[in-house]
């Protein structure tokens, strides 16, 4: 019983303090921003300009990996029950009020909650169990393909600007 309570406390504290959580449903793990509210992590996405939530469906489960905010290393892994909140329900309104405060760089801050109700999904990830031991391997994976990633040659003048030596002043 004590181990279960300690596990729940560790999940809550680690997840609250971490800016990102890695969530794996039926697709590869993805880093998602979230907010901890009323005993669960809440995420918003699957709409224009919001984070994608592939493989996460209401009624399913997901594996959540929480990283350390200061070192970035894996702290804890827990299994979550995924539920989709109904737009404008009491639980949805409470979660969205918290999410709205954490959403950075929203293009439409004034109409954001209405856009989320029309076009996005708000998911609640409630902890079910804590994995007692962390995996032995690093579980490193190549980045997921995205149209946002581009690779261009560096500008010709950049090395000169970066490595320019300061001229010594003669006295």
XYZ file of N, CA, C and O in Angstrom:
684
model
N 0.827 -1.200 0.000
C 0.000 0.000 0.000
C 0.869 1.261 0.000
O 0.598 2.208 -0.723
N 1.912 1.261 0.840
C 2.795 2.416 0.925
C 3.523 2.644 -0.388
O 3.666 3.780 -0.828
N 3.970 1.549 -1.043
C 4.649 1.671 -2.330
C 3.736 2.285 -3.382
O 4.177 3.083 -4.205
N 2.450 1.916 -3.346
C 1.497 2.460 -4.310
C 1.314 3.966 -4.083
O 1.310 4.746 -5.041
N 1.201 4.383 -2.840
C 1.036 5.800 -2.537
C 2.281 6.595 -2.903
O 2.191 7.706 -3.431
N 3.459 6.037 -2.638
C 4.699 6.709 -3.015
C 4.814 6.820 -4.537
O 5.258 7.836 -5.061
N 4.416 5.775 -5.234
C 4.432 5.794 -6.699
C 3.513 6.868 -7.252
O 3.884 7.610 -8.168
N 2.309 6.979 -6.694
C 1.368 8.016 -7.132
C 1.913 9.411 -6.850
O 1.789 10.314 -7.677
N 2.528 9.587 -5.698
C 3.104 10.894 -5.357
C 4.246 11.245 -6.294
O 4.373 12.387 -6.742
N 5.083 10.259 -6.634
C 6.189 10.495 -7.550
C 5.688 10.841 -8.945
O 6.190 11.763 -9.584
N 4.662 10.117 -9.413
C 4.061 10.421 -10.723
C 3.553 11.856 -10.738
O 3.834 12.619 -11.661
N 2.815 12.245 -9.730
C 2.237 13.588 -9.693
C 3.307 14.672 -9.643
O 3.278 15.614 -10.437
N 4.276 14.542 -8.746
C 5.303 15.578 -8.616
C 6.181 15.677 -9.854
O 6.481 16.767 -10.325
N 6.607 14.529 -10.378
C 7.481 14.541 -11.558
C 6.741 15.108 -12.767
O 7.298 15.897 -13.533
N 5.493 14.719 -12.952
C 4.730 15.174 -14.114
C 4.382 16.651 -14.001
O 4.421 17.383 -14.987
N 4.069 17.122 -12.812
C 3.782 18.547 -12.603
C 4.976 19.412 -12.987
O 4.827 20.459 -13.601
N 6.164 18.978 -12.605
C 7.354 19.801 -12.790
C 7.971 19.689 -14.173
O 8.769 20.537 -14.557
N 7.626 18.664 -14.907
C 8.214 18.473 -16.232
C 7.442 19.279 -17.265
O 6.214 19.290 -17.269
N 8.147 19.958 -18.141
C 7.490 20.747 -19.186
C 6.931 19.885 -20.303
O 5.949 20.231 -20.936
N 7.561 18.730 -20.535
C 7.129 17.804 -21.576
C 7.014 16.402 -21.004
O 7.770 16.035 -20.107
N 6.089 15.639 -21.557
C 6.020 14.221 -21.253
C 6.075 13.478 -22.582
O 5.641 14.004 -23.616
N 6.643 12.299 -22.565
C 6.691 11.462 -23.759
C 5.553 10.468 -23.653
O 5.477 9.701 -22.696
N 4.646 10.483 -24.652
C 3.452 9.657 -24.603
C 3.453 8.710 -25.794
O 3.633 9.128 -26.933
N 3.232 7.423 -25.495
C 3.161 6.416 -26.551
C 1.839 5.681 -26.424
O 1.557 5.049 -25.414
N 1.023 5.796 -27.461
C -0.231 5.058 -27.539
C -0.037 3.919 -28.526
O 0.793 3.038 -28.319
N -0.769 3.958 -29.642
C -0.630 2.952 -30.690
C 0.385 3.363 -31.748
O 0.480 2.740 -32.790
N 1.111 4.433 -31.512
C 2.122 4.922 -32.454
C 3.386 5.241 -31.664
O 3.377 5.186 -30.439
N 4.482 5.598 -32.338
C 5.716 5.913 -31.599
C 5.516 7.031 -30.579
O 4.626 7.864 -30.715
N 6.368 7.037 -29.570
C 6.282 8.039 -28.502
C 6.519 9.436 -29.063
O 7.301 9.636 -29.979
N 5.802 10.385 -28.496
C 5.888 11.780 -28.912
C 5.994 12.668 -27.689
O 5.358 12.421 -26.672
N 6.800 13.721 -27.804
C 6.906 14.696 -26.717
C 5.710 15.635 -26.795
O 5.443 16.218 -27.844
N 4.977 15.776 -25.704
C 3.777 16.611 -25.671
C 3.825 17.549 -24.467
O 4.222 17.153 -23.377
N 3.393 18.788 -24.681
C 3.252 19.694 -23.543
C 1.923 19.367 -22.886
O 0.990 18.876 -23.517
N 1.839 19.616 -21.616
C 0.680 19.188 -20.842
C 0.503 20.103 -19.637
O 1.326 20.981 -19.382
N -0.545 19.817 -18.897
C -0.749 20.465 -17.608
C -1.299 19.389 -16.661
O -2.051 18.510 -17.085
N -0.853 19.407 -15.423
C -1.365 18.466 -14.416
C -2.526 19.144 -13.715
O -2.404 20.249 -13.185
N -3.683 18.479 -13.735
C -4.886 19.073 -13.150
C -5.769 17.957 -12.594
O -6.064 16.998 -13.301
N -6.159 18.087 -11.344
C -7.065 17.153 -10.678
C -6.645 15.696 -10.847
O -7.433 14.837 -11.242
N -5.370 15.422 -10.561
C -4.890 14.046 -10.527
C -4.578 13.399 -11.856
O -4.456 12.177 -11.924
N -4.456 14.182 -12.926
C -4.153 13.605 -14.245
C -3.456 14.644 -15.118
O -3.572 15.848 -14.894
N -2.750 14.147 -16.126
C -2.145 15.029 -17.125
C -3.193 15.307 -18.195
O -3.909 14.394 -18.626
N -3.300 16.544 -18.613
C -4.245 16.936 -19.662
C -3.454 17.490 -20.833
O -2.531 18.279 -20.644
N -3.844 17.079 -22.042
C -3.181 17.548 -23.260
C -4.234 17.978 -24.266
O -5.376 17.498 -24.237
N -3.866 18.892 -25.132
C -4.760 19.352 -26.183
C -4.025 19.220 -27.505
O -2.816 19.441 -27.581
N -4.758 18.848 -28.551
C -4.101 18.725 -29.852
C -5.035 18.245 -30.936
O -6.256 18.246 -30.787
N -4.424 17.805 -32.042
C -5.113 17.301 -33.239
C -5.919 18.365 -33.962
O -6.874 18.060 -34.661
N -5.553 19.597 -33.794
C -6.215 20.675 -34.513
C -5.186 21.513 -35.231
O -3.986 21.338 -35.030
N -5.627 22.446 -36.069
C -4.678 23.310 -36.779
C -3.816 24.110 -35.807
O -4.331 24.746 -34.889
N -2.504 24.029 -35.967
C -1.583 24.767 -35.120
C -1.339 24.154 -33.759
O -0.661 24.741 -32.933
N -1.898 22.992 -33.497
C -1.711 22.326 -32.202
C -0.915 21.047 -32.387
O -0.740 20.561 -33.498
N -0.450 20.484 -31.286
C 0.362 19.281 -31.337
C -0.461 18.083 -31.814
O -1.628 17.958 -31.485
N 0.150 17.192 -32.611
C -0.565 16.001 -33.062
C -0.658 14.969 -31.936
O 0.246 14.861 -31.111
N -1.760 14.240 -31.911
C -1.984 13.212 -30.892
C -2.275 11.863 -31.555
O -3.315 11.255 -31.297
N -1.383 11.362 -32.409
C -1.684 10.108 -33.095
C -1.614 8.915 -32.147
O -0.779 8.864 -31.246
N -2.505 7.974 -32.340
C -2.499 6.760 -31.535
C -3.100 6.906 -30.163
O -3.113 5.957 -29.392
N -3.620 8.079 -29.818
C -4.255 8.276 -28.518
C -5.762 8.368 -28.709
O -6.242 9.280 -29.362
N -6.471 7.402 -28.158
C -7.924 7.379 -28.301
C -8.570 7.242 -26.930
O -8.012 6.602 -26.036
N -9.727 7.843 -26.791
C -10.476 7.728 -25.551
C -10.815 6.277 -25.287
O -11.189 5.538 -26.189
N -10.667 5.841 -24.062
C -10.935 4.456 -23.697
C -9.701 3.566 -23.814
O -9.723 2.425 -23.380
N -8.615 4.088 -24.376
C -7.387 3.310 -24.529
C -6.419 3.571 -23.396
O -6.744 4.212 -22.394
N -5.220 3.051 -23.570
C -4.164 3.297 -22.596
C -2.949 3.865 -23.318
O -2.828 3.757 -24.533
N -2.070 4.459 -22.559
C -0.842 5.030 -23.105
C 0.263 4.864 -22.075
O 0.001 4.773 -20.875
N 1.494 4.806 -22.579
C 2.651 4.768 -21.692
C 3.243 6.171 -21.646
O 3.523 6.757 -22.686
N 3.408 6.700 -20.457
C 3.909 8.064 -20.269
C 5.286 7.997 -19.616
O 5.452 7.350 -18.581
N 6.247 8.656 -20.239
C 7.595 8.755 -19.684
C 7.827 10.209 -19.292
O 7.614 11.108 -20.098
N 8.255 10.408 -18.068
C 8.472 11.759 -17.548
C 9.973 11.970 -17.401
O 10.685 11.123 -16.869
N 10.434 13.118 -17.880
C 11.855 13.437 -17.807
C 12.107 14.456 -16.711
O 11.206 15.170 -16.279
N 13.343 14.510 -16.288
C 13.767 15.486 -15.302
C 13.846 16.856 -15.959
O 14.371 16.986 -17.058
N 13.351 17.861 -15.298
C 13.370 19.199 -15.871
C 14.782 19.768 -15.934
O 15.137 20.454 -16.887
N 15.617 19.465 -14.949
C 16.958 20.049 -14.943
C 17.972 19.253 -15.761
O 18.770 19.834 -16.479
N 17.948 17.944 -15.733
C 18.932 17.143 -16.452
C 18.393 16.542 -17.740
O 19.157 16.124 -18.605
N 17.077 16.437 -17.881
C 16.481 15.887 -19.090
C 16.443 14.379 -19.133
O 15.978 13.792 -20.107
N 16.916 13.694 -18.108
C 16.914 12.234 -18.074
C 15.563 11.677 -17.659
O 14.741 12.356 -17.047
N 15.341 10.417 -17.986
C 14.083 9.744 -17.667
C 13.964 9.543 -16.159
O 14.852 9.011 -15.512
N 12.836 9.976 -15.576
C 12.604 9.836 -14.140
C 11.696 8.662 -13.814
O 11.987 7.862 -12.939
N 10.569 8.607 -14.515
C 9.563 7.608 -14.185
C 8.731 7.294 -15.425
O 8.564 8.144 -16.303
N 8.236 6.072 -15.480
C 7.356 5.639 -16.566
C 6.076 5.132 -15.924
O 6.119 4.338 -14.982
N 4.929 5.597 -16.435
C 3.647 5.156 -15.889
C 2.649 4.898 -16.999
O 2.770 5.411 -18.101
N 1.682 4.053 -16.702
C 0.621 3.721 -17.643
C -0.587 4.597 -17.327
O -0.943 4.762 -16.159
N -1.188 5.137 -18.395
C -2.320 6.046 -18.221
C -3.558 5.517 -18.914
O -3.472 4.921 -19.992
N -4.687 5.771 -18.310
C -5.981 5.543 -18.959
C -6.327 6.829 -19.693
O -6.321 7.909 -19.105
N -6.582 6.718 -20.984
C -6.852 7.891 -21.817
C -8.357 8.083 -21.941
O -9.083 7.152 -22.282
N -8.810 9.295 -21.665
C -10.222 9.615 -21.886
C -10.315 10.980 -22.562
O -9.526 11.872 -22.271
N -11.246 11.088 -23.489
C -11.444 12.351 -24.197
C -12.547 13.126 -23.492
O -13.629 12.591 -23.221
N -12.259 14.389 -23.198
C -13.242 15.219 -22.492
C -14.210 15.832 -23.504
O -13.812 16.312 -24.562
N -15.463 15.814 -23.163
C -16.516 16.373 -24.011
C -16.434 17.898 -23.982
O -16.407 18.501 -22.903
N -16.377 18.548 -25.171
C -16.289 20.011 -25.192
C -17.413 20.679 -24.391
O -18.563 20.260 -24.453
N -17.023 21.679 -23.629
C -17.907 22.504 -22.805
C -18.511 21.764 -21.608
O -19.393 22.311 -20.950
N -18.045 20.544 -21.332
C -18.471 19.879 -20.099
C -17.737 20.543 -18.936
O -16.789 21.305 -19.126
N -18.147 20.252 -17.723
C -17.522 20.859 -16.559
C -16.044 20.475 -16.467
O -15.187 21.329 -16.214
N -15.724 19.201 -16.706
C -14.328 18.744 -16.662
C -13.510 19.395 -17.777
O -12.350 19.773 -17.574
N -14.101 19.537 -18.960
C -13.417 20.159 -20.098
C -13.103 21.624 -19.796
O -11.995 22.090 -20.032
N -14.081 22.353 -19.280
C -13.890 23.773 -18.957
C -12.772 23.964 -17.925
O -11.940 24.867 -18.064
N -12.751 23.101 -16.901
C -11.708 23.220 -15.871
C -10.329 22.918 -16.449
O -9.358 23.630 -16.175
N -10.227 21.872 -17.268
C -8.943 21.505 -17.872
C -8.474 22.576 -18.855
O -7.295 22.940 -18.874
N -9.382 23.098 -19.666
C -9.021 24.110 -20.663
C -8.580 25.403 -19.998
O -7.672 26.084 -20.498
N -9.163 25.740 -18.860
C -8.730 26.945 -18.135
C -7.263 26.810 -17.728
O -6.491 27.775 -17.824
N -6.852 25.613 -17.307
C -5.451 25.376 -16.952
C -4.567 25.338 -18.198
O -3.480 25.905 -18.213
N -5.021 24.652 -19.239
C -4.236 24.530 -20.473
C -4.010 25.888 -21.129
O -2.940 26.159 -21.660
N -5.024 26.730 -21.103
C -4.927 28.044 -21.748
C -3.794 28.875 -21.150
O -3.082 29.572 -21.864
N -3.600 28.758 -19.852
C -2.533 29.502 -19.188
C -1.140 29.014 -19.559
O -0.173 29.749 -19.456
N -1.025 27.776 -19.996
C 0.278 27.197 -20.338
C 0.564 27.215 -21.838
O 1.675 26.922 -22.249
N -0.420 27.549 -22.659
C -0.228 27.528 -24.114
C 0.603 28.725 -24.534
O 0.222 29.868 -24.306
N 1.747 28.449 -25.145
C 2.649 29.513 -25.570
C 2.436 29.847 -27.036
O 2.147 28.970 -27.848
N 2.585 31.096 -27.378
C 2.576 31.563 -28.766
C 1.309 31.201 -29.537
O 1.370 30.845 -30.717
N 0.179 31.271 -28.905
C -1.080 30.993 -29.600
C -1.408 32.165 -30.520
O -1.373 33.319 -30.100
N -1.727 31.889 -31.785
C -2.020 32.981 -32.711
C -3.350 33.675 -32.409
O -3.555 34.806 -32.799
N -4.238 32.977 -31.738
C -5.581 33.522 -31.482
C -5.946 33.352 -30.008
O -6.876 32.647 -29.671
N -5.222 34.004 -29.149
C -5.401 33.815 -27.708
C -6.829 34.091 -27.236
O -7.323 33.420 -26.335
N -7.489 35.041 -27.841
C -8.846 35.398 -27.400
C -9.875 34.327 -27.770
O -10.794 34.055 -27.012
N -9.735 33.725 -28.935
C -10.696 32.717 -29.398
C -10.173 31.289 -29.271
O -10.757 30.360 -29.814
N -9.086 31.103 -28.560
C -8.423 29.803 -28.494
C -9.329 28.708 -27.922
O -9.411 27.618 -28.483
N -10.048 28.976 -26.847
C -10.867 27.928 -26.246
C -12.009 27.518 -27.170
O -12.353 26.338 -27.232
N -12.593 28.459 -27.876
C -13.654 28.102 -28.833
C -13.106 27.283 -29.992
O -13.745 26.352 -30.465
N -11.889 27.623 -30.445
C -11.255 26.839 -31.512
C -10.964 25.432 -31.015
O -11.173 24.458 -31.725
N -10.495 25.314 -29.773
C -10.248 23.989 -29.217
C -11.543 23.178 -29.149
O -11.538 21.986 -29.421
N -12.640 23.818 -28.800
C -13.916 23.105 -28.718
C -14.369 22.624 -30.094
O -14.897 21.513 -30.230
N -14.149 23.437 -31.129
C -14.577 23.080 -32.493
C -13.656 22.081 -33.176
O -14.119 21.155 -33.832
N -12.327 22.317 -33.048
C -11.396 21.627 -33.934
C -10.400 20.693 -33.254
O -9.681 19.979 -33.944
N -10.303 20.702 -31.938
C -9.257 19.941 -31.248
C -9.850 18.919 -30.287
O -11.057 18.890 -30.058
N -8.961 18.117 -29.740
C -9.353 17.153 -28.711
C -8.582 17.480 -27.435
O -7.402 17.797 -27.486
N -9.265 17.388 -26.318
C -8.634 17.536 -25.006
C -8.689 16.159 -24.359
O -9.764 15.587 -24.187
N -7.499 15.619 -24.044
C -7.416 14.282 -23.473
C -6.945 14.343 -22.030
O -6.119 15.184 -21.661
N -7.477 13.432 -21.234
C -7.083 13.290 -19.830
C -6.328 11.977 -19.708
O -6.840 10.927 -20.091
N -5.097 12.044 -19.195
C -4.269 10.854 -18.988
C -4.183 10.598 -17.488
O -3.423 11.248 -16.776
N -5.003 9.664 -17.014
C -5.071 9.371 -15.583
C -4.136 8.209 -15.256
O -4.206 7.158 -15.901
N -3.266 8.370 -14.264
C -2.329 7.293 -13.914
C -3.050 6.030 -13.459
O -4.001 6.096 -12.676
N -2.596 4.893 -14.003
C -3.136 3.594 -13.589
C -2.103 2.812 -12.798
O -2.410 2.258 -11.764
N -0.883 2.747 -13.339
C 0.170 2.003 -12.656
C 1.517 2.630 -12.956
O 1.696 3.285 -13.973
N 2.448 2.402 -12.042
C 3.808 2.922 -12.179
C 4.710 1.734 -12.492
O 4.624 0.699 -11.843
N 5.582 1.899 -13.483
C 6.543 0.854 -13.798
C 7.652 0.916 -12.764
O 8.284 1.962 -12.583
N 7.885 -0.204 -12.106
C 8.842 -0.236 -11.002
C 10.276 0.014 -11.450
O 11.031 0.701 -10.789
N 10.658 -0.538 -12.577
C 12.044 -0.363 -13.016
C 12.075 0.270 -14.393
O 11.193 0.040 -15.216
N 13.106 1.058 -14.624
C 13.278 1.690 -15.920
C 13.945 0.718 -16.876
O 14.688 -0.169 -16.449
N 13.732 0.861 -18.179
C 14.383 -0.024 -19.150
C 15.902 0.096 -19.077
O 16.440 1.145 -18.727
N 16.588 -0.988 -19.424
C 18.047 -1.009 -19.386
C 18.665 -0.210 -20.526
O 19.676 0.444 -20.355
N 18.058 -0.287 -21.725
C 18.630 0.417 -22.878
C 18.148 1.861 -22.909
O 17.272 2.260 -22.154
N 18.725 2.650 -23.791
C 18.406 4.075 -23.851
C 17.059 4.354 -24.501
O 16.486 5.411 -24.320
N 16.562 3.430 -25.296
C 15.313 3.585 -26.048
C 15.354 4.783 -26.977
O 14.325 5.361 -27.311
N 16.552 5.166 -27.411
C 16.691 6.274 -28.358
C 16.102 5.859 -29.693
O 16.227 4.715 -30.118
N 15.439 6.779 -30.349
C 14.817 6.514 -31.641
C 15.064 7.698 -32.551
O 15.222 8.828 -32.078
N 15.087 7.460 -33.859
C 15.259 8.601 -34.767
C 14.039 9.520 -34.690
O 12.938 9.062 -34.385
N 14.212 10.804 -34.961
C 13.077 11.728 -34.920
C 11.999 11.326 -35.913
O 12.292 10.782 -36.981
N 10.764 11.603 -35.558
C 9.645 11.314 -36.450
C 9.672 12.282 -37.627
O 10.049 13.446 -37.471
N 9.295 11.818 -38.814
C 9.288 12.726 -39.971
C 8.262 13.843 -39.787
O 7.184 13.623 -39.256
N 8.636 15.031 -40.221
C 7.750 16.180 -40.113
C 8.065 17.168 -41.232
O 9.222 17.304 -41.622
N 7.052 17.842 -41.768
C 7.331 18.836 -42.799
C 8.011 20.086 -42.241
O 8.541 20.889 -42.985
N 8.058 20.224 -40.918
C 8.651 21.418 -40.307
C 10.171 21.376 -40.298
O 10.814 22.366 -40.040
N 10.745 20.219 -40.549
C 12.202 20.109 -40.498
C 12.784 20.346 -41.883
O 12.405 19.689 -42.831
N 13.676 21.283 -41.969
C 14.348 21.545 -43.236
C 15.835 21.652 -42.975
O 16.265 22.006 -41.890
N 16.610 21.360 -43.963
C 18.063 21.456 -43.834
C 18.584 22.250 -45.010
O 18.423 21.859 -46.155
N 19.161 23.374 -44.752
C 19.736 24.233 -45.780
C 21.200 24.470 -45.445
O 21.584 24.440 -44.279
N 22.027 24.758 -46.444
C 23.417 25.094 -46.145
C 23.488 26.389 -45.332
O 22.635 27.258 -45.459
N 24.511 26.475 -44.492
C 24.657 27.686 -43.688
C 25.083 28.837 -44.589
O 25.751 28.625 -45.602
N 24.705 30.044 -44.255
C 25.117 31.194 -45.055
C 26.643 31.318 -45.076
O 27.322 31.018 -44.085
N 27.175 31.762 -46.194
C 28.622 31.835 -46.385
C 29.308 32.723 -45.357
O 30.426 32.440 -44.935
N 28.682 33.785 -44.920
C 29.313 34.714 -43.993
C 29.209 34.321 -42.533
O 29.828 34.942 -41.681
N 28.447 33.290 -42.219
C 28.227 32.932 -40.819
C 29.509 32.511 -40.095
O 29.747 32.991 -38.978
N 30.354 31.646 -40.648
C 31.575 31.293 -39.909
C 32.446 32.509 -39.598
O 33.041 32.600 -38.522
N 32.503 33.456 -40.502
C 33.308 34.654 -40.280
C 32.739 35.455 -39.103
O 33.482 35.979 -38.285
N 31.417 35.521 -39.005
C 30.803 36.249 -37.896
C 30.991 35.521 -36.564
O 31.228 36.144 -35.534
N 30.867 34.193 -36.588
C 30.967 33.426 -35.354
C 32.394 33.356 -34.816
O 32.603 33.370 -33.609
N 33.345 33.228 -35.715
C 34.719 32.995 -35.288
C 35.624 34.207 -35.469
O 36.837 34.092 -35.471
N 35.039 35.359 -35.623
C 35.811 36.586 -35.813
C 36.612 36.873 -34.546
O 36.089 36.838 -33.441
N 37.864 37.107 -34.718
C 38.742 37.411 -33.582
C 38.636 38.899 -33.275
O 38.597 39.734 -34.172
N 38.611 39.183 -32.012
C 38.577 40.587 -31.612
C 39.981 41.153 -31.785
O 40.970 40.560 -31.362
N 40.049 42.273 -32.415
C 41.346 42.924 -32.628
C 41.816 43.525 -31.313
O 41.053 44.139 -30.577
N 43.081 43.297 -31.048
C 43.622 43.837 -29.798
C 43.889 45.327 -29.990
O 44.340 45.774 -31.032
N 43.582 46.064 -28.971
C 43.769 47.516 -29.033
C 45.171 47.852 -28.554
O 45.646 47.318 -27.541
N 45.813 48.700 -29.245
C 47.135 49.124 -28.782
C 46.957 50.312 -27.847
O 46.142 51.190 -28.066
N 47.734 50.309 -26.806
C 47.581 51.346 -25.777
C 48.580 52.428 -25.947
O 49.613 52.503 -26.293
